[in-house]
Short mmCIF file of C-alpha atoms in Angstrom, two decimals:
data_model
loop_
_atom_site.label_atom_id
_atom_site.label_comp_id
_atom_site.label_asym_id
_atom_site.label_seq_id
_atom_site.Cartn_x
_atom_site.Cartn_y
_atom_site.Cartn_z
CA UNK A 1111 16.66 -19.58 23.13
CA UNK A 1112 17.10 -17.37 25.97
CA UNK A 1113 14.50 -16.86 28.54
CA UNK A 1114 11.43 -14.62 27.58
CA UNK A 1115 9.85 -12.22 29.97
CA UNK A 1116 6.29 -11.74 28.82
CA UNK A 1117 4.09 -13.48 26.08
CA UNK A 1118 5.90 -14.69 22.95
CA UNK A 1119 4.18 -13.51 19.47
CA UNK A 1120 4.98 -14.59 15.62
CA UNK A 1121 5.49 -11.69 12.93
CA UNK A 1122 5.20 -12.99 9.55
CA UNK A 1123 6.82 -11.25 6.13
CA UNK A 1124 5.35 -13.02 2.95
CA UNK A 1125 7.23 -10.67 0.11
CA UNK A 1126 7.72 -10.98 -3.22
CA UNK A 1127 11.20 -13.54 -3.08
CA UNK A 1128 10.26 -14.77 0.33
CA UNK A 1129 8.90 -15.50 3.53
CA UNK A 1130 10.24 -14.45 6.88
CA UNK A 1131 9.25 -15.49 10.56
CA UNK A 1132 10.15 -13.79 13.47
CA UNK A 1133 9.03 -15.25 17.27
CA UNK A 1134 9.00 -11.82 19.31
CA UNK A 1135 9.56 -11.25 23.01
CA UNK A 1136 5.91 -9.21 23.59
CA UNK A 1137 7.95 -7.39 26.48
CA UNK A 1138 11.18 -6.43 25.25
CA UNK A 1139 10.97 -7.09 21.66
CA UNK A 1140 13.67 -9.42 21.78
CA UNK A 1141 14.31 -11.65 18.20
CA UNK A 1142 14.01 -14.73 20.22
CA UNK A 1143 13.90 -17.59 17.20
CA UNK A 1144 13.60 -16.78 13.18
CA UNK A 1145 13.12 -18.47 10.03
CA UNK A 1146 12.92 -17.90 6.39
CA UNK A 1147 12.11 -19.58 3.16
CA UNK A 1148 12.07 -18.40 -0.52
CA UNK A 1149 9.46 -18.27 -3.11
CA UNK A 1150 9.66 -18.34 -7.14
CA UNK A 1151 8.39 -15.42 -9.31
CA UNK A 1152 7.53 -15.66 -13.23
CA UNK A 1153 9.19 -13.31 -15.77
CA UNK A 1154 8.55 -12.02 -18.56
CA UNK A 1155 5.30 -10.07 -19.95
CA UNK A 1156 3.22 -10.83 -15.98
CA UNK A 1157 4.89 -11.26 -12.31
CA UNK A 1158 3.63 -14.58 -10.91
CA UNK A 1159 3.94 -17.01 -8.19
CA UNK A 1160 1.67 -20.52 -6.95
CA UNK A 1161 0.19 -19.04 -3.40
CA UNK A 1162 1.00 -23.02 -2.21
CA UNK A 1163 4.30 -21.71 -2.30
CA UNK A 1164 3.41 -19.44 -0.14
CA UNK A 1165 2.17 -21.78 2.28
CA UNK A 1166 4.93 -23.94 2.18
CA UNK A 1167 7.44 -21.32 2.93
CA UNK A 1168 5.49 -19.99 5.71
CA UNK A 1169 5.69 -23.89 7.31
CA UNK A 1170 9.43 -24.05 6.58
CA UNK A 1171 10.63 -20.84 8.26
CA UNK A 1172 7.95 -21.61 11.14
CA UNK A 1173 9.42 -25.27 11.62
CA UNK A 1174 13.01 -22.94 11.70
CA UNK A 1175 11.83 -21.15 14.57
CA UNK A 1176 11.51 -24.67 16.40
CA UNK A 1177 9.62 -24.89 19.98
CA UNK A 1178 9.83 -20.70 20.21
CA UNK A 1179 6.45 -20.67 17.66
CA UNK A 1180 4.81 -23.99 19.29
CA UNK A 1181 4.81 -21.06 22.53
CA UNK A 1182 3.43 -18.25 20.31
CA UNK A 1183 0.35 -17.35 21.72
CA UNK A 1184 -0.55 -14.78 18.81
CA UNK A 1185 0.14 -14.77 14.81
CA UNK A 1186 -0.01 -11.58 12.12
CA UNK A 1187 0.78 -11.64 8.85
CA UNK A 1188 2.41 -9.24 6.87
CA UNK A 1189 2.03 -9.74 3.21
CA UNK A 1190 3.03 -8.16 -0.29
CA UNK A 1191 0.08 -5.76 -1.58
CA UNK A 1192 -2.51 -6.15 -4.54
CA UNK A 1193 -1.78 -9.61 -5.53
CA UNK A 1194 -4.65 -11.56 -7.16
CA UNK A 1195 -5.28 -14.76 -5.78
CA UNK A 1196 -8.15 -16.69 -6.84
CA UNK A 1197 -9.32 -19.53 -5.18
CA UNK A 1198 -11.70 -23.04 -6.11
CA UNK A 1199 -14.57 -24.24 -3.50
CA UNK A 1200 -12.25 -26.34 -2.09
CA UNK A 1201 -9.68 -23.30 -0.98
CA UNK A 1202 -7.54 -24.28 -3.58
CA UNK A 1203 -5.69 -21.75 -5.91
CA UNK A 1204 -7.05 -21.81 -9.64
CA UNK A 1205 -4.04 -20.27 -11.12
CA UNK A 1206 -1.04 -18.61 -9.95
CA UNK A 1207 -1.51 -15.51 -8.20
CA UNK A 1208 -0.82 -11.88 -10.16
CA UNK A 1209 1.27 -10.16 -8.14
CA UNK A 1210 1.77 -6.22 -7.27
CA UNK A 1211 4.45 -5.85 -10.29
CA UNK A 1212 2.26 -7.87 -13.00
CA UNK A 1213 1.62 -4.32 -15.08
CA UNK A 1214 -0.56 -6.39 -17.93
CA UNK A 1215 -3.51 -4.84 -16.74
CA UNK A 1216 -2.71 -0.91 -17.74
CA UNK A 1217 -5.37 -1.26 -20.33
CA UNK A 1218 -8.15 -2.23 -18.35
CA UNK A 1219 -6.85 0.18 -15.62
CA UNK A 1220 -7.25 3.40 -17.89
CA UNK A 1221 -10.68 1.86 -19.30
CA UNK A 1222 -11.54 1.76 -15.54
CA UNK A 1223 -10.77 5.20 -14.91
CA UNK A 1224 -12.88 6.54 -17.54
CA UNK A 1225 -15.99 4.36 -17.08
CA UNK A 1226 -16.25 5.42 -13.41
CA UNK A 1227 -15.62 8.97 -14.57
CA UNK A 1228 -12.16 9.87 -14.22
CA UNK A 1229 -9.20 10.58 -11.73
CA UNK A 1230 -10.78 12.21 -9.53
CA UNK A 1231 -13.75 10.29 -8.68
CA UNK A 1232 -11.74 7.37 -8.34
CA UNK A 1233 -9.55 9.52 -5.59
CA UNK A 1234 -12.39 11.30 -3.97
CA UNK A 1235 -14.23 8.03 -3.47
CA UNK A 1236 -11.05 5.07 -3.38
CA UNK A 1237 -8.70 7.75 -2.16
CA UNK A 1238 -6.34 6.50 -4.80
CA UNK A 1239 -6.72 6.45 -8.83
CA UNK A 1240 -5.69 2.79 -10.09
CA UNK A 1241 -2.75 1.84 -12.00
CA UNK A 1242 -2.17 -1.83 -13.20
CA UNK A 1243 -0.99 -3.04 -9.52
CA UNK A 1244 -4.12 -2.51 -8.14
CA UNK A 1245 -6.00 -5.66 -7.72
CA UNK A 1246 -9.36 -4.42 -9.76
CA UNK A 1247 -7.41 -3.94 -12.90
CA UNK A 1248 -6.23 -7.85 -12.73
CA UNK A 1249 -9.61 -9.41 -12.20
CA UNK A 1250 -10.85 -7.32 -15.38
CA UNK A 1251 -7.93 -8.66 -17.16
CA UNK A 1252 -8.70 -11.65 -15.99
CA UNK A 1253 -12.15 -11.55 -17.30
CA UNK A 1254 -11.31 -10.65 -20.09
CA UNK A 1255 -8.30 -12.92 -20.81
CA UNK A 1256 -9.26 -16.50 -18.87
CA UNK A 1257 -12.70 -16.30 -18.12
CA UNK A 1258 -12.79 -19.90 -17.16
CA UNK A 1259 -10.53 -18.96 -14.42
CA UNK A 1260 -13.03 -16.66 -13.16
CA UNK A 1261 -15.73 -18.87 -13.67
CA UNK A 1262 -14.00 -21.53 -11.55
CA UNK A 1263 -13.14 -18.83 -8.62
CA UNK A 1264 -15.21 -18.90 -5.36
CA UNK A 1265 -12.82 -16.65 -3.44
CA UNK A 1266 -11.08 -13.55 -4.03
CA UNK A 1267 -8.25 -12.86 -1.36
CA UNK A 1268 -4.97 -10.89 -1.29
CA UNK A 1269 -1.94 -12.58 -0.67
CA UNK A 1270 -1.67 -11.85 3.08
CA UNK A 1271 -6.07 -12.95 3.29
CA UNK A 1272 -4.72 -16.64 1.65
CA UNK A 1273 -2.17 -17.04 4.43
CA UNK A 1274 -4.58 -15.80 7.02
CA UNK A 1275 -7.41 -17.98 5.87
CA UNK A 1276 -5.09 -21.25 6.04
CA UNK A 1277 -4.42 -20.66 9.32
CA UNK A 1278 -8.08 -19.82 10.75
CA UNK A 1279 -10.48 -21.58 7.92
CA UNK A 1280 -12.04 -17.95 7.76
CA UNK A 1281 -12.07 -15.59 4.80
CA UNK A 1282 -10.88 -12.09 6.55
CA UNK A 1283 -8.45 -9.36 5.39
CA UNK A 1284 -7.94 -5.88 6.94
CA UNK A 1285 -8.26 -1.89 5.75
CA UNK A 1286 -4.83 -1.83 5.37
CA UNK A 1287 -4.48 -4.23 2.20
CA UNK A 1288 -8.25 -3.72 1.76
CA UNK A 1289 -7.25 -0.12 0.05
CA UNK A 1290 -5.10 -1.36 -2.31
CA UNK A 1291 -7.35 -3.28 -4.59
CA UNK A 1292 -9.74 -0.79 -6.02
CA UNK A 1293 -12.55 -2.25 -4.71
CA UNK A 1294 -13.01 -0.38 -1.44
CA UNK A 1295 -13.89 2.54 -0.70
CA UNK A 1296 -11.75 4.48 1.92
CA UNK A 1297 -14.89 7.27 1.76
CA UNK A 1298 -16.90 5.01 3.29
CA UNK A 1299 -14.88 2.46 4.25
CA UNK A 1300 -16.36 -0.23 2.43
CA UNK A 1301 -16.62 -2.66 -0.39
CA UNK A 1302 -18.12 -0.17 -3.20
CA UNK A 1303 -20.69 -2.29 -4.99
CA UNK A 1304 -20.36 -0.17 -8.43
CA UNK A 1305 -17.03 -0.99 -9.33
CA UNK A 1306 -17.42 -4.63 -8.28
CA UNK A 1307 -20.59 -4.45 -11.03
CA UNK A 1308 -18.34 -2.96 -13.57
CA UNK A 1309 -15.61 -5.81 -13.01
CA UNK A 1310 -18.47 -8.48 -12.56
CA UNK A 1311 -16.83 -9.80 -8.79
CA UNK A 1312 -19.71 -11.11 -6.47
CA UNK A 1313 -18.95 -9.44 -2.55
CA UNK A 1314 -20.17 -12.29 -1.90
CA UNK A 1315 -16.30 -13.96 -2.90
CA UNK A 1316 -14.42 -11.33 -0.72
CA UNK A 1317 -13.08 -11.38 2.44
CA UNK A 1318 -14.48 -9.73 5.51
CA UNK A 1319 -13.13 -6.59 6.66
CA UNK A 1320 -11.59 -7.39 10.35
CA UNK A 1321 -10.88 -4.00 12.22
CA UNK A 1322 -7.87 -3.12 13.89
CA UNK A 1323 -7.55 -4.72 17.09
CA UNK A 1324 -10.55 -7.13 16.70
CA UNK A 1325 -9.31 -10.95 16.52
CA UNK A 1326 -9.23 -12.64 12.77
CA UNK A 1327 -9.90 -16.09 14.09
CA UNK A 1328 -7.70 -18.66 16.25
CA UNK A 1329 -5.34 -20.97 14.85
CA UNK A 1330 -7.44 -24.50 13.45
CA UNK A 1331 -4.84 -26.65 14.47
CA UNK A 1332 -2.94 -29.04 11.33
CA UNK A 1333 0.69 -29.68 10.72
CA UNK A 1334 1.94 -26.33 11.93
CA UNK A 1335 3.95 -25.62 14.96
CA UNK A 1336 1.12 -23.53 16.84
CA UNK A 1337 -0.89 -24.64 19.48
CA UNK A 1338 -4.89 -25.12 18.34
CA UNK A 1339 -6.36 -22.16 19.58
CA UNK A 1340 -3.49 -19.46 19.35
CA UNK A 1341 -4.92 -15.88 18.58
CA UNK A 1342 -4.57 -14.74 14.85
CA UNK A 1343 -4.63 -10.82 14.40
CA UNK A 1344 -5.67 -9.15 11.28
CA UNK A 1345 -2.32 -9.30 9.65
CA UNK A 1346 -1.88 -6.43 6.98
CA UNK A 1347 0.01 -5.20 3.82
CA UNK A 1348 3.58 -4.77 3.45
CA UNK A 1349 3.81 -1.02 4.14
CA UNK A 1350 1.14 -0.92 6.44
CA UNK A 1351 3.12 -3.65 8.93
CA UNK A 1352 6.65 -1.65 8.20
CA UNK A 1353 4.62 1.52 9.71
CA UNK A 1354 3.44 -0.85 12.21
CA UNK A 1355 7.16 -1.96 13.00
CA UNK A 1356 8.54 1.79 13.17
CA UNK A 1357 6.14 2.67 15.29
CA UNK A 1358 5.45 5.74 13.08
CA UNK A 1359 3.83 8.92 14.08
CA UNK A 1360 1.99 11.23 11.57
CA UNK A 1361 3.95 13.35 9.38
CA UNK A 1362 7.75 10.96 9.74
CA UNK A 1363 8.46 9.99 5.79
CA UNK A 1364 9.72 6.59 5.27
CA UNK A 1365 11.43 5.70 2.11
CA UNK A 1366 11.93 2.10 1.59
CA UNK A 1367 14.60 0.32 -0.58
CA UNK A 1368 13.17 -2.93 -1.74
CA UNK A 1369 12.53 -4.65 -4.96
CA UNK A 1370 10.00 -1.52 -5.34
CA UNK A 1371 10.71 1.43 -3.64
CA UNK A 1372 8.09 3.48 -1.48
CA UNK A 1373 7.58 6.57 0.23
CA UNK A 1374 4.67 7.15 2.65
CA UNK A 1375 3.93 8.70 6.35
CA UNK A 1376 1.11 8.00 8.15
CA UNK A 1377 -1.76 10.64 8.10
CA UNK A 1378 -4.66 11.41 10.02
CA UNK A 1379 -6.11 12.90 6.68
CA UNK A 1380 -7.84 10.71 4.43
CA UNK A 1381 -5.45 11.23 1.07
CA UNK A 1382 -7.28 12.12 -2.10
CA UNK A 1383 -4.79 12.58 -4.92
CA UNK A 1384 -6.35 13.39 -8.79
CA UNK A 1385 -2.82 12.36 -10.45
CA UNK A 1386 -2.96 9.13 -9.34
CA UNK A 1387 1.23 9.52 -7.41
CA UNK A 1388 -0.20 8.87 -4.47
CA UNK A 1389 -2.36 6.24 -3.35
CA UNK A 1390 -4.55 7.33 -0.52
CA UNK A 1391 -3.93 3.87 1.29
CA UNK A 1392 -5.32 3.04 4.95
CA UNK A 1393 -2.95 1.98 7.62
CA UNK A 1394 -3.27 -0.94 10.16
CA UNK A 1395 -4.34 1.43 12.87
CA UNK A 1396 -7.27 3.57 11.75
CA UNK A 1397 -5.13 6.39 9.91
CA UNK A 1398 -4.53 6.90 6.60
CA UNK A 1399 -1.10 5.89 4.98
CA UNK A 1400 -0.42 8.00 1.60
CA UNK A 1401 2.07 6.60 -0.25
CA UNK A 1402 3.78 6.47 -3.56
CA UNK A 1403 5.47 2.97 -4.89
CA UNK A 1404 7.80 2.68 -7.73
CA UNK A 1405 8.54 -0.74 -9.46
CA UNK A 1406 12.12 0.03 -10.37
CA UNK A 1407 14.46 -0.03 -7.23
CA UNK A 1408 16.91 -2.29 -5.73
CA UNK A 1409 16.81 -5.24 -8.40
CA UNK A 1410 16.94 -2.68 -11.05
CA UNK A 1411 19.77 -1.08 -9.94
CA UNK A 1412 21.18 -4.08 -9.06
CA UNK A 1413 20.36 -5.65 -12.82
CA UNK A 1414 22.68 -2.19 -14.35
CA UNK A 1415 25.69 -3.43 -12.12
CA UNK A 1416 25.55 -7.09 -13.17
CA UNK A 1417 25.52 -5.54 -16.61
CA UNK A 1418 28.34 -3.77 -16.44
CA UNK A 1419 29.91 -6.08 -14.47
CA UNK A 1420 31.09 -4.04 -11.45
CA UNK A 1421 30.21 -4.32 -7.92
CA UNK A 1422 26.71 -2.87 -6.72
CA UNK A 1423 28.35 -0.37 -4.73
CA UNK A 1424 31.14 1.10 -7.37
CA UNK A 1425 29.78 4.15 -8.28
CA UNK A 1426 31.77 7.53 -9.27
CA UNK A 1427 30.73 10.70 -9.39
CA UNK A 1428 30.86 13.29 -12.26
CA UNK A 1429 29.61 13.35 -15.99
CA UNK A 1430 26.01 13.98 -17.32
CA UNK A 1431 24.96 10.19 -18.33
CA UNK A 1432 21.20 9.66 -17.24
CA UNK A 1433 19.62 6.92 -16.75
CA UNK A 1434 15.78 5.81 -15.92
CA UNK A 1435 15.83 2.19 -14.97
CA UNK A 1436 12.65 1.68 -15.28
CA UNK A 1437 13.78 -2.39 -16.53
CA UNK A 1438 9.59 -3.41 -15.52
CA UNK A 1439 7.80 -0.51 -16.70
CA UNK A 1440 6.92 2.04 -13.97
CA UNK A 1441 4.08 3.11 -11.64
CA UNK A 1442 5.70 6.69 -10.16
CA UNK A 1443 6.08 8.07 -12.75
CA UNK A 1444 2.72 6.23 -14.40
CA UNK A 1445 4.48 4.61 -17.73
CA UNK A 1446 3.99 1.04 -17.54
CA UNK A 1447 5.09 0.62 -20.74
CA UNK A 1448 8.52 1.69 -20.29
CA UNK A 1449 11.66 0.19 -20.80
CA UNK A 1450 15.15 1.31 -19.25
CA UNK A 1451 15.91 5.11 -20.92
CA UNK A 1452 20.00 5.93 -20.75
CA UNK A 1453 20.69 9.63 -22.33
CA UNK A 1454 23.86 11.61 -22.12
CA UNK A 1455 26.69 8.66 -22.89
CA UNK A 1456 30.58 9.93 -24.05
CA UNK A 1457 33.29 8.66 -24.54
CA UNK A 1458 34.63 9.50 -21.18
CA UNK A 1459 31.53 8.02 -19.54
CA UNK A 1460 33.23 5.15 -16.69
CA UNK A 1461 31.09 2.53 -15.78
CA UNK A 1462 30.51 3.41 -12.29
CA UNK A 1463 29.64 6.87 -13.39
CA UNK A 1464 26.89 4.51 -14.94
CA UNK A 1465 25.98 2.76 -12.07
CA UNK A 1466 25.50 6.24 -10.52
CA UNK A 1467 22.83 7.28 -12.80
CA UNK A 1468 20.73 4.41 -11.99
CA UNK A 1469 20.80 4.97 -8.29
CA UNK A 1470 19.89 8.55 -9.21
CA UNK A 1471 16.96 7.55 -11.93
CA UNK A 1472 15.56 4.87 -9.18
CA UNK A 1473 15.60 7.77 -5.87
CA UNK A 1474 14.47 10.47 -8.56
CA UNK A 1475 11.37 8.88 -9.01
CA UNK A 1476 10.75 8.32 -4.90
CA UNK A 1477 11.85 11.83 -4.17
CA UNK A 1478 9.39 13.56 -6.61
CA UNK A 1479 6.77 12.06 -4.99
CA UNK A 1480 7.54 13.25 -1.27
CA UNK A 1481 6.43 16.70 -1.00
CA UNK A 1482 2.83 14.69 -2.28
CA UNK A 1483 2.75 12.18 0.17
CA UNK A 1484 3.45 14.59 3.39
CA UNK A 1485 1.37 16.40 4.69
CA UNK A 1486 1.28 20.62 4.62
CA UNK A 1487 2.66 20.70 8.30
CA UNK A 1488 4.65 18.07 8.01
CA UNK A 1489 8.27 19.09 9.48
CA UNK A 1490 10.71 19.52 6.24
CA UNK A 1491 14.13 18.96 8.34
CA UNK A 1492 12.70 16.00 9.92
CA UNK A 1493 15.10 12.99 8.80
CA UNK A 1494 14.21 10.01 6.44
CA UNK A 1495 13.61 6.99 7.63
CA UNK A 1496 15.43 4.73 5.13
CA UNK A 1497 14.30 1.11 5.73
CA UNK A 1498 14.00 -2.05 3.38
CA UNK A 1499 17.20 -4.25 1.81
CA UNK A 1500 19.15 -1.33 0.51
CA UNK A 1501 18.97 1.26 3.22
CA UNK A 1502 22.12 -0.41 4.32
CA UNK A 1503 24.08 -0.02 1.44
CA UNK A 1504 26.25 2.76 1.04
CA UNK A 1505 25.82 3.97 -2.13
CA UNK A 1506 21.86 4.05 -1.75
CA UNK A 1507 22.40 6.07 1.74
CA UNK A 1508 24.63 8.55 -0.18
CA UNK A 1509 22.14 8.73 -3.30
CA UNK A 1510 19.11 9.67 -0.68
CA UNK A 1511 21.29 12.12 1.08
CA UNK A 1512 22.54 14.12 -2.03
CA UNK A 1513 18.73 13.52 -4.30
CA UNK A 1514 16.73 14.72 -0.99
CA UNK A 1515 19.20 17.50 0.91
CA UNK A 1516 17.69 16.28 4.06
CA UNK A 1517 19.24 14.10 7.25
CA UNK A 1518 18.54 10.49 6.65
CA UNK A 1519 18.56 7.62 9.82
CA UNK A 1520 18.58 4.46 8.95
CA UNK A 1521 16.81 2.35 12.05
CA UNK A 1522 18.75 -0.61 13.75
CA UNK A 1523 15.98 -3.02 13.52
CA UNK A 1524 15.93 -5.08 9.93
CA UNK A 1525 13.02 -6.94 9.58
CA UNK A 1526 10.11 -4.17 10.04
CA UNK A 1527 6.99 -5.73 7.89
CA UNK A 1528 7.58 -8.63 10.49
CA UNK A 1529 8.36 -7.01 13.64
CA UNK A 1530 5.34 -4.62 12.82
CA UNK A 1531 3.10 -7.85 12.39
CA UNK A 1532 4.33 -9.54 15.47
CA UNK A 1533 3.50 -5.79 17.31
CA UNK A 1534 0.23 -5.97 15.87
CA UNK A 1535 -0.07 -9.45 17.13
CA UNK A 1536 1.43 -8.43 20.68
CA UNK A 1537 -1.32 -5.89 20.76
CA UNK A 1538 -3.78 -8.38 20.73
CA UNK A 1539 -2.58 -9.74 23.73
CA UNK A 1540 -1.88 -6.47 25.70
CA UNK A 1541 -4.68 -3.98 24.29
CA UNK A 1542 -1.63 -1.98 23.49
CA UNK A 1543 -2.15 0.57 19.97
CA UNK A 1544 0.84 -1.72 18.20
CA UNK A 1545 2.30 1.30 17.07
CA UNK A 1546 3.20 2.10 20.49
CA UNK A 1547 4.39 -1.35 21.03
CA UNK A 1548 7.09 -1.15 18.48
CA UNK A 1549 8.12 2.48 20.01
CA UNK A 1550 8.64 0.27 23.60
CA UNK A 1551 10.51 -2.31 21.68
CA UNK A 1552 12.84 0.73 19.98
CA UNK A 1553 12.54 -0.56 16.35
CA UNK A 1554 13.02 2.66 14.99
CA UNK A 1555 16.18 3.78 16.80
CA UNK A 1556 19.30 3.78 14.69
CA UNK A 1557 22.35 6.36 13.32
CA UNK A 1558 21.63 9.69 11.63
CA UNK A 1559 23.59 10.61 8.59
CA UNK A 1560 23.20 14.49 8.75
CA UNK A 1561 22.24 16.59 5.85
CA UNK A 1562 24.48 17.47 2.53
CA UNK A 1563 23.98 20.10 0.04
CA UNK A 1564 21.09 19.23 -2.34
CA UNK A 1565 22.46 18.26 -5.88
CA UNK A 1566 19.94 20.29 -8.05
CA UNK A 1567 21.73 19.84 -10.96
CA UNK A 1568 21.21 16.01 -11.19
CA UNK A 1569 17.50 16.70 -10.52
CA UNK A 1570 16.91 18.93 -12.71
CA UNK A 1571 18.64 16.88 -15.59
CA UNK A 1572 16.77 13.76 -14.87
CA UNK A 1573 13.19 15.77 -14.48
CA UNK A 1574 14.59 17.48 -18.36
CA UNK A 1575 15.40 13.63 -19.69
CA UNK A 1576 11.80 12.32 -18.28
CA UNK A 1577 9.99 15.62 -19.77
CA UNK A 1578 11.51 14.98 -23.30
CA UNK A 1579 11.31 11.38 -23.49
CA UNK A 1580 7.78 11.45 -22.00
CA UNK A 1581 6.03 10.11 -25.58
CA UNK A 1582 9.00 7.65 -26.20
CA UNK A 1583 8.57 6.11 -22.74
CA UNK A 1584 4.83 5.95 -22.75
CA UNK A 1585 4.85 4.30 -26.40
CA UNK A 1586 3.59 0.97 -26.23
CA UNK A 1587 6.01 -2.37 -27.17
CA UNK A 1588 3.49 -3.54 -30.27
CA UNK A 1589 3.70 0.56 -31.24
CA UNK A 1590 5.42 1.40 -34.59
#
């Protein structure tokens, strides 16, 4: 470990495969020790995972950092969005956690819409209109399908709020992650009391709300490789920490390449969106972050390759073969009944021209979303930021370039839900906005791939296939 020159922070990543740890120079932003550990995720009809695996991945890439994190003298977490994790009197998890991409809840989400009154009272008041990530829609189906799991819950947290809490003993969460569930209300920035009556969840069983740059607790000592006492900062949700770690400013638009894809910019206008594309999240800072999430990107894409049996990156171009990977369902578009959709096969169709039309059904579905997300005066020739696992493959970079007709840079810096919680953490210790912190530490910096012709004929086939296939990909599996 080389030498640090001011205060030494931990940034923590707990996604949806695994956990990362980074131990972060608060001066330079140097990467001076990191560590990572995976996690296990059901398939089939729900996404789950045991929040103790959590836990134990977060102690296993921490004891990988070795003596850099015993010299931490502040912790954030970063943490996948809208899981459901319930929890016994003793702290312990009663089941396995729902996670973001567990779309069994679409029923009770449309029921939910309606009893409240529709869309838009669900925007004007959550600033978002819930689909079956958000974290509302899996307690009701939870109430509805193991009610002896809710009997037996005496806390409610999000993923990032369990991680948190084992650190400090202290229930806490932020407004970041706290907009994602359905239960608060970014109007009044607040736990709304109605919709926790409709879904029968006591307030009393949530976290409290920490605000940004208050102090979550201090570190309560155990088996981890902090010292007792060590400052704990709010953490946040996923996309709230990777704004963190660009060190965004209002109106940039960020699409990330994960196993969902997102686009968002931060906004200093709360977001209020009707047709539920956008979810009018808050960020980690006291902004708004609108943003649009799909559940079909880099796995899918990756799933269509293995398929085929060709490398990720093989694509061609040419021919008229579309395909919407949607292999999970989706959320952007709002089908979570769908399956995969592939139109347009011949006989001259080459795999790779295959492969090609997923890339183009997965950025499709980001892209269409954009134009919602930014703001009026946003600045159209302003580049993408394209961040997350497959910003750094080729064929991704290419398929962004070609979908959007704008310049895209891709930024140096790799691990931005962590580096933006170890900024948030190093803002703690310096009364620094973190945001600004991660613009001293250059995360964002990186090449720009300049603009290419837009290909509106590829658009405007895909938008066709999704318009006529509308009823077939909405129809659900037990439908004749």
């Amino acid at each position: 470990m080389s030498a640090a020159e001011g205060p030494l922070v931990v940034g923590v990543d707990s996604s949806t495969q695994s956990t990362k740890a980074l131990v972060v120079d608060t001066a330079t932003g140097q990467i001076v020790a990191s560590g990572q550990a995976p996690h296990t995720v059901t398939s089939g009809a729900g996404r789950e995972s045991d929040p103790e695996q959590w836990w134990s991945a977060l102690c296993e890439a921490l004891r990988q950092c070795g003596d850099a994190a015993h010299e931490a003298a502040a912790v954030s977490i970063g943490g996948q969005q809208h899981g459901l994790v319930t929890l016994d009197a003793q702290g312990r998890p009663v089941r396995p956690a729902m996670l973001w991409n567990d779309v069994r809840s679409a029923p009770q989400a449309q029921r939910l819409i309606e009893e409240l009154g529709g869309p838009k009272v669900w925007a004007d008041r959550f600033g978002s209109v819930p689909g079956a990530s958000f974290t509302v829609t899996k307690w009701a189906w939870l109430a509805e399908h193991e009610p002896e799991a809710v009997r037996a819950t005496a806390a409610v947290r999000l993923p990032h709020d369990y991680l948190t809490e084992r650190l400090t003993g202290t229930g806490t969460t932020d407004r970041g992650d706290a907009s994602g569930t359905g239960w608060w209300s970014s109007a009044g920035e607040s736990y709304d009391e109605e919709i926790l009556g409709r879904v029968g969840l006591d307030p009393a069983l949530l976290p409290t709300v920490v605000r940004p740059g208050e102090v979550a607790g201090t570190v309560r000592g155990g088996d981890l490789p902090f010292a007792k006492g060590t400052l704990v900062a709010p953490g946040t949700g996923d996309n709230a920490a990777a704004a963190l770690g660009l060190g965004l400013r209002p109106g940039t638009p960020v699409l990330s390449l994960g196993t969902s894809g997102t686009v968002y910019a931060v906004s200093q206008r709360r977001p209020a969106d009707p047709s539920g594309t956008v979810a009018g999240f808050a960020d980690a800072r006291g902004d708004w972050l609108p943003l649009a999430c799909t559940l079909n990107c880099t796995l899918a894409v990756d799933r269509v390759a293995a398929l085929l049996g060709i490398d990720r990156q093989a694509v061609e171009p040419g021919g008229s073969v579309t395909l919407l990977p949607y292999l999970d369902g989706e959320r952007t578009p709002n089908l979570p009944n769908a399956s995969g959709l592939l139109h347009g096969l011949r006989h001259d169709t080459t795999p790779g021209q295959l492969l090609q039309a997923a890339y183009d059904g997965a950025v499709h579905s980001l892209l269409g979303a954009l134009e919602l997300v930014l703001d009026e005066d946003a600045d159209p020739t302003a580049p993408l930021l394209l961040i997350g696992g497959g910003a750094r493959g080729t064929a991704w970079q290419q398929t962004v370039r070609r979908l959007s007709g704008r310049a895209v840079q891709i930024p140096e810096a790799k691990e931005l839900v962590a580096l933006g919680a170890a900024a948030q953490a190093a803002g703690l210790l310096t009364g620094e906005d973190p945001a600004a912190v991660a613009r001293r530490w250059g995360t964002a910096q990186g090449p720009v791939l300049e603009p290419v012709e837009r290909d509106e004929a590829a658009l405007g086939r895909i938008s066709g296939v999704l318009s006529d296939a509308a009823a077939l990909l909405d129809r659900r599996p037990d439908a004749s």
